[in-house]
Short mmCIF file of C-alpha atoms in Angstrom, two decimals:
data_model
loop_
_atom_site.label_atom_id
_atom_site.label_comp_id
_atom_site.label_asym_id
_atom_site.label_seq_id
_atom_site.Cartn_x
_atom_site.Cartn_y
_atom_site.Cartn_z
CA ASP A 12 -13.74 42.69 -52.58
CA ALA A 13 -17.06 41.19 -53.59
CA GLY A 14 -18.75 42.26 -50.27
CA VAL A 15 -20.96 39.56 -48.44
CA ILE A 16 -22.15 36.86 -50.29
CA GLN A 17 -25.24 34.91 -49.77
CA SER A 18 -26.80 31.66 -51.35
CA PRO A 19 -29.44 31.04 -52.40
CA ARG A 20 -30.86 34.40 -53.27
CA HIS A 21 -34.42 32.93 -53.67
CA GLU A 22 -35.92 29.60 -52.02
CA VAL A 23 -39.29 28.00 -52.20
CA THR A 24 -39.88 25.23 -50.31
CA GLU A 25 -42.58 23.19 -48.69
CA MET A 26 -43.50 23.05 -45.15
CA GLY A 27 -41.47 20.49 -43.21
CA GLN A 28 -38.37 20.64 -45.19
CA GLU A 29 -34.86 21.48 -44.13
CA VAL A 30 -33.57 24.65 -45.30
CA THR A 31 -30.04 25.57 -45.43
CA LEU A 32 -28.72 29.24 -45.94
CA ARG A 33 -25.07 30.17 -46.56
CA CYS A 34 -23.04 33.53 -46.03
CA LYS A 35 -19.33 34.24 -46.92
CA PRO A 36 -18.73 37.12 -45.02
CA ILE A 37 -15.99 39.77 -46.22
CA SER A 38 -12.38 38.78 -45.84
CA GLY A 39 -10.75 40.09 -42.50
CA HIS A 40 -14.16 40.81 -40.94
CA ASP A 41 -14.32 39.08 -37.42
CA TYR A 42 -17.84 39.25 -36.80
CA LEU A 43 -20.72 37.69 -38.51
CA PHE A 44 -24.61 38.35 -38.11
CA TRP A 45 -27.70 36.94 -39.13
CA TYR A 46 -30.84 38.81 -39.45
CA ARG A 47 -34.32 37.90 -40.33
CA GLN A 48 -36.51 40.93 -41.82
CA THR A 49 -40.43 40.84 -42.16
CA MET A 50 -43.11 43.54 -42.47
CA MET A 51 -44.73 42.61 -39.14
CA ARG A 52 -41.25 42.14 -37.08
CA GLY A 53 -38.72 44.38 -38.72
CA LEU A 54 -34.98 43.67 -38.87
CA GLU A 55 -34.44 40.96 -36.33
CA LEU A 56 -30.92 39.82 -34.89
CA LEU A 57 -30.84 36.25 -34.66
CA ILE A 58 -27.43 35.37 -33.78
CA TYR A 59 -23.66 36.55 -34.20
CA PHE A 60 -20.13 35.31 -34.02
CA ASN A 61 -17.06 36.45 -33.35
CA ASN A 62 -13.98 34.69 -34.45
CA ASN A 63 -16.37 31.88 -35.49
CA VAL A 64 -17.77 31.45 -32.07
CA PRO A 65 -21.31 32.30 -31.35
CA ILE A 66 -21.65 34.88 -28.80
CA ASP A 67 -25.42 35.56 -28.76
CA ASP A 68 -28.25 33.26 -29.99
CA SER A 69 -30.65 34.71 -27.73
CA GLY A 70 -32.74 35.89 -30.94
CA MET A 71 -33.00 32.62 -32.48
CA PRO A 72 -36.55 31.91 -32.41
CA GLU A 73 -36.79 27.87 -31.75
CA ASP A 74 -34.75 25.08 -31.63
CA ARG A 75 -35.72 24.48 -35.33
CA PHE A 76 -33.10 27.17 -36.14
CA SER A 77 -29.48 26.49 -35.73
CA ALA A 78 -26.32 28.36 -36.88
CA LYS A 79 -22.84 27.25 -37.47
CA MET A 80 -19.61 29.03 -38.45
CA PRO A 81 -17.05 26.17 -39.05
CA ASN A 82 -14.26 28.86 -40.36
CA ALA A 83 -13.80 32.52 -40.84
CA SER A 84 -15.30 32.43 -44.37
CA PHE A 85 -18.16 30.54 -44.14
CA SER A 86 -21.56 30.42 -41.95
CA THR A 87 -24.72 28.57 -42.25
CA LEU A 88 -28.42 28.87 -40.93
CA LYS A 89 -30.49 25.87 -40.97
CA ILE A 90 -33.94 25.62 -40.39
CA GLN A 91 -35.32 22.23 -39.82
CA PRO A 92 -38.46 21.40 -40.27
CA SER A 93 -39.49 24.65 -42.07
CA GLU A 94 -42.73 26.28 -41.52
CA PRO A 95 -44.74 28.78 -43.32
CA ARG A 96 -44.28 31.57 -40.64
CA ASP A 97 -40.41 31.17 -41.31
CA SER A 98 -41.10 32.92 -44.69
CA ALA A 99 -38.98 36.23 -44.52
CA VAL A 100 -35.64 37.58 -45.94
CA TYR A 101 -32.90 36.62 -44.27
CA PHE A 102 -29.66 38.69 -44.22
CA CYS A 103 -26.03 37.96 -43.23
CA ALA A 104 -23.84 40.66 -42.38
CA SER A 105 -20.07 41.13 -41.24
CA SER A 106 -18.02 43.73 -39.67
CA PRO A 107 -14.53 44.13 -38.65
CA SER A 108 -13.61 44.33 -34.64
CA GLY A 109 -14.37 47.81 -32.92
CA SER A 110 -17.72 48.71 -31.25
CA ARG A 111 -18.68 51.56 -33.50
CA VAL A 112 -18.02 50.34 -36.81
CA GLU A 113 -20.30 49.58 -39.86
CA GLN A 114 -21.93 46.31 -40.46
CA PHE A 115 -22.11 45.11 -44.16
CA PHE A 116 -24.97 43.37 -45.54
CA GLY A 117 -25.29 40.84 -47.89
CA PRO A 118 -28.01 40.48 -50.68
CA GLY A 119 -30.18 38.60 -48.34
CA THR A 120 -32.06 35.23 -49.39
CA ARG A 121 -35.62 35.51 -49.59
CA LEU A 122 -37.26 32.26 -48.32
CA THR A 123 -40.85 31.12 -49.04
CA VAL A 124 -42.23 28.38 -47.19
CA LEU A 125 -45.53 26.94 -48.54
CA GLY B 8 -33.06 45.76 -21.91
CA GLU B 9 -32.26 47.18 -25.29
CA ASN B 10 -34.81 48.88 -26.94
CA VAL B 11 -34.74 51.51 -29.67
CA GLU B 12 -38.18 53.32 -30.51
CA GLN B 13 -38.07 55.00 -34.36
CA HIS B 14 -40.87 57.42 -35.26
CA PRO B 15 -42.99 58.01 -37.88
CA SER B 16 -43.15 54.70 -39.11
CA THR B 17 -44.22 56.04 -42.41
CA LEU B 18 -43.32 59.64 -43.72
CA SER B 19 -44.77 61.05 -46.92
CA VAL B 20 -43.11 64.40 -48.24
CA GLN B 21 -43.05 66.51 -51.03
CA GLU B 22 -40.08 66.64 -53.29
CA GLY B 23 -37.68 69.63 -52.12
CA ASP B 24 -39.03 69.32 -48.40
CA SER B 25 -37.40 68.23 -45.64
CA ALA B 26 -37.58 64.78 -43.63
CA VAL B 27 -37.10 64.19 -39.96
CA ILE B 28 -37.12 60.64 -38.41
CA LYS B 29 -36.36 60.48 -34.56
CA CYS B 30 -35.15 57.46 -32.48
CA THR B 31 -35.19 57.30 -28.78
CA TYR B 32 -33.12 54.77 -26.75
CA SER B 33 -32.82 53.11 -23.15
CA ASP B 34 -29.15 52.23 -22.71
CA SER B 35 -27.35 55.24 -21.26
CA ALA B 36 -24.31 53.42 -22.21
CA SER B 37 -24.54 53.39 -25.86
CA ASN B 38 -22.11 55.36 -27.84
CA TYR B 39 -22.55 54.69 -31.55
CA PHE B 40 -25.61 55.67 -33.53
CA PRO B 41 -26.00 54.69 -37.28
CA TRP B 42 -28.51 55.19 -39.88
CA TYR B 43 -29.14 52.53 -42.75
CA LYS B 44 -31.07 53.07 -45.80
CA GLN B 45 -32.79 50.18 -47.48
CA GLU B 46 -34.20 50.55 -51.02
CA LEU B 47 -36.80 48.22 -52.13
CA GLY B 48 -35.68 44.81 -52.63
CA LYS B 49 -32.02 45.85 -51.66
CA ARG B 50 -29.93 45.42 -48.68
CA PRO B 51 -29.44 47.87 -45.73
CA GLN B 52 -26.51 50.38 -46.11
CA LEU B 53 -24.76 52.69 -43.76
CA ILE B 54 -25.67 56.37 -44.70
CA ILE B 55 -24.33 58.23 -41.69
CA ASP B 56 -23.47 57.57 -38.26
CA ILE B 57 -22.56 59.55 -35.18
CA ARG B 58 -20.48 58.99 -32.05
CA SER B 59 -21.40 60.06 -28.64
CA ASN B 60 -18.50 62.84 -28.36
CA VAL B 61 -20.34 65.04 -30.82
CA GLY B 62 -23.68 66.49 -30.98
CA GLU B 63 -24.10 66.71 -34.80
CA LYS B 64 -22.88 65.50 -38.07
CA LYS B 65 -23.63 66.43 -41.72
CA ASP B 66 -22.93 65.08 -44.89
CA GLN B 67 -24.30 66.78 -47.86
CA ARG B 68 -28.15 66.73 -47.78
CA ILE B 69 -28.31 64.38 -44.58
CA ALA B 70 -27.31 65.33 -40.95
CA VAL B 71 -27.68 63.45 -37.72
CA THR B 72 -28.28 65.11 -34.20
CA LEU B 73 -27.63 63.28 -31.08
CA ASN B 74 -29.10 64.25 -27.57
CA LYS B 75 -27.46 62.12 -25.13
CA THR B 76 -29.39 63.60 -22.02
CA ALA B 77 -32.71 63.20 -23.70
CA LYS B 78 -31.51 59.69 -25.37
CA HIS B 79 -32.68 60.47 -28.61
CA PHE B 80 -31.21 61.15 -31.91
CA SER B 81 -32.73 62.09 -35.19
CA LEU B 82 -31.93 62.00 -39.29
CA HIS B 83 -32.52 65.07 -41.10
CA ILE B 84 -32.89 64.75 -44.82
CA THR B 85 -32.92 68.16 -46.63
CA GLU B 86 -34.06 69.13 -50.58
CA THR B 87 -35.63 65.57 -50.72
CA GLN B 88 -35.50 64.31 -53.90
CA PRO B 89 -37.09 60.72 -55.41
CA GLU B 90 -34.23 58.47 -54.78
CA ASP B 91 -34.48 59.42 -51.22
CA SER B 92 -37.74 57.14 -51.02
CA ALA B 93 -36.71 53.93 -48.90
CA VAL B 94 -36.68 52.66 -45.52
CA TYR B 95 -34.60 54.19 -42.96
CA PHE B 96 -33.48 52.16 -39.95
CA CYS B 97 -31.70 53.80 -36.80
CA ALA B 98 -29.60 51.80 -34.66
CA GLU B 99 -27.39 51.71 -31.35
CA ASN B 100 -24.95 49.47 -30.03
CA GLY B 101 -25.92 49.49 -26.43
CA ILE B 102 -22.66 48.95 -24.25
CA LYS B 103 -24.09 46.37 -22.58
CA ALA B 104 -23.77 43.95 -25.44
CA ALA B 105 -20.67 42.11 -26.01
CA GLY B 106 -18.85 43.22 -29.58
CA ASN B 107 -20.40 44.83 -32.59
CA LYS B 108 -24.18 43.87 -31.77
CA LEU B 109 -26.54 46.59 -32.82
CA THR B 110 -30.08 47.18 -32.04
CA PHE B 111 -32.28 48.46 -35.00
CA GLY B 112 -35.28 50.65 -34.78
CA GLY B 113 -38.45 49.42 -36.47
CA GLY B 114 -37.81 51.40 -39.60
CA THR B 115 -39.45 54.46 -41.35
CA ARG B 116 -40.80 54.11 -44.85
CA VAL B 117 -40.02 57.44 -46.60
CA LEU B 118 -41.87 58.38 -49.73
CA VAL B 119 -40.94 61.43 -51.75
CA LYS B 120 -43.44 62.56 -53.92
CA PRO B 121 -42.36 64.52 -57.48
#
């Protein structure tokens, strides 16, 4: 398996533009997580899905952020409109079912909003 | 609510010495405590985990100890090497949360000086 796949790896955009980050989880994993990492706030959970259904989106910072998982092999995180403070590394992770299992992280998307 | 405190935030050790990182948590129902290592520019990866039915687990030069009464767990790295330089994150599953959600500590930046 190729592991968790994220695209793009780097994104530079201007304030006000729409940004879409993409994730393909490991095949067979029932859970998908979106995290944001910054120096100031560390690793924050934004939202996670179980069997394509959003379970907890309490970490989504504002209405400008939205996430979807239309099928078991694809998820998107959208920011619209983007702001400079959204600059961060966004990680997608997936895991199989079970409450004590490893989360496998993707390589991350480094987002810079100018 | 869920909270994981991690200390220290930075740790500098001489090659060959030991490094210890400690985390405290608040959810008494937590039963899974993983540790992730993140090298510079890379994704977090699981290095060791412990479940609540054991007090200690070892894997070569790394070990984790768990004190459920005091609600703290620690990562021990012995005979540190330059490749141990990274950011280390503790986490816990917090049974109050549904599914596989993990709450991460703030991270410890470890620098091993040759």
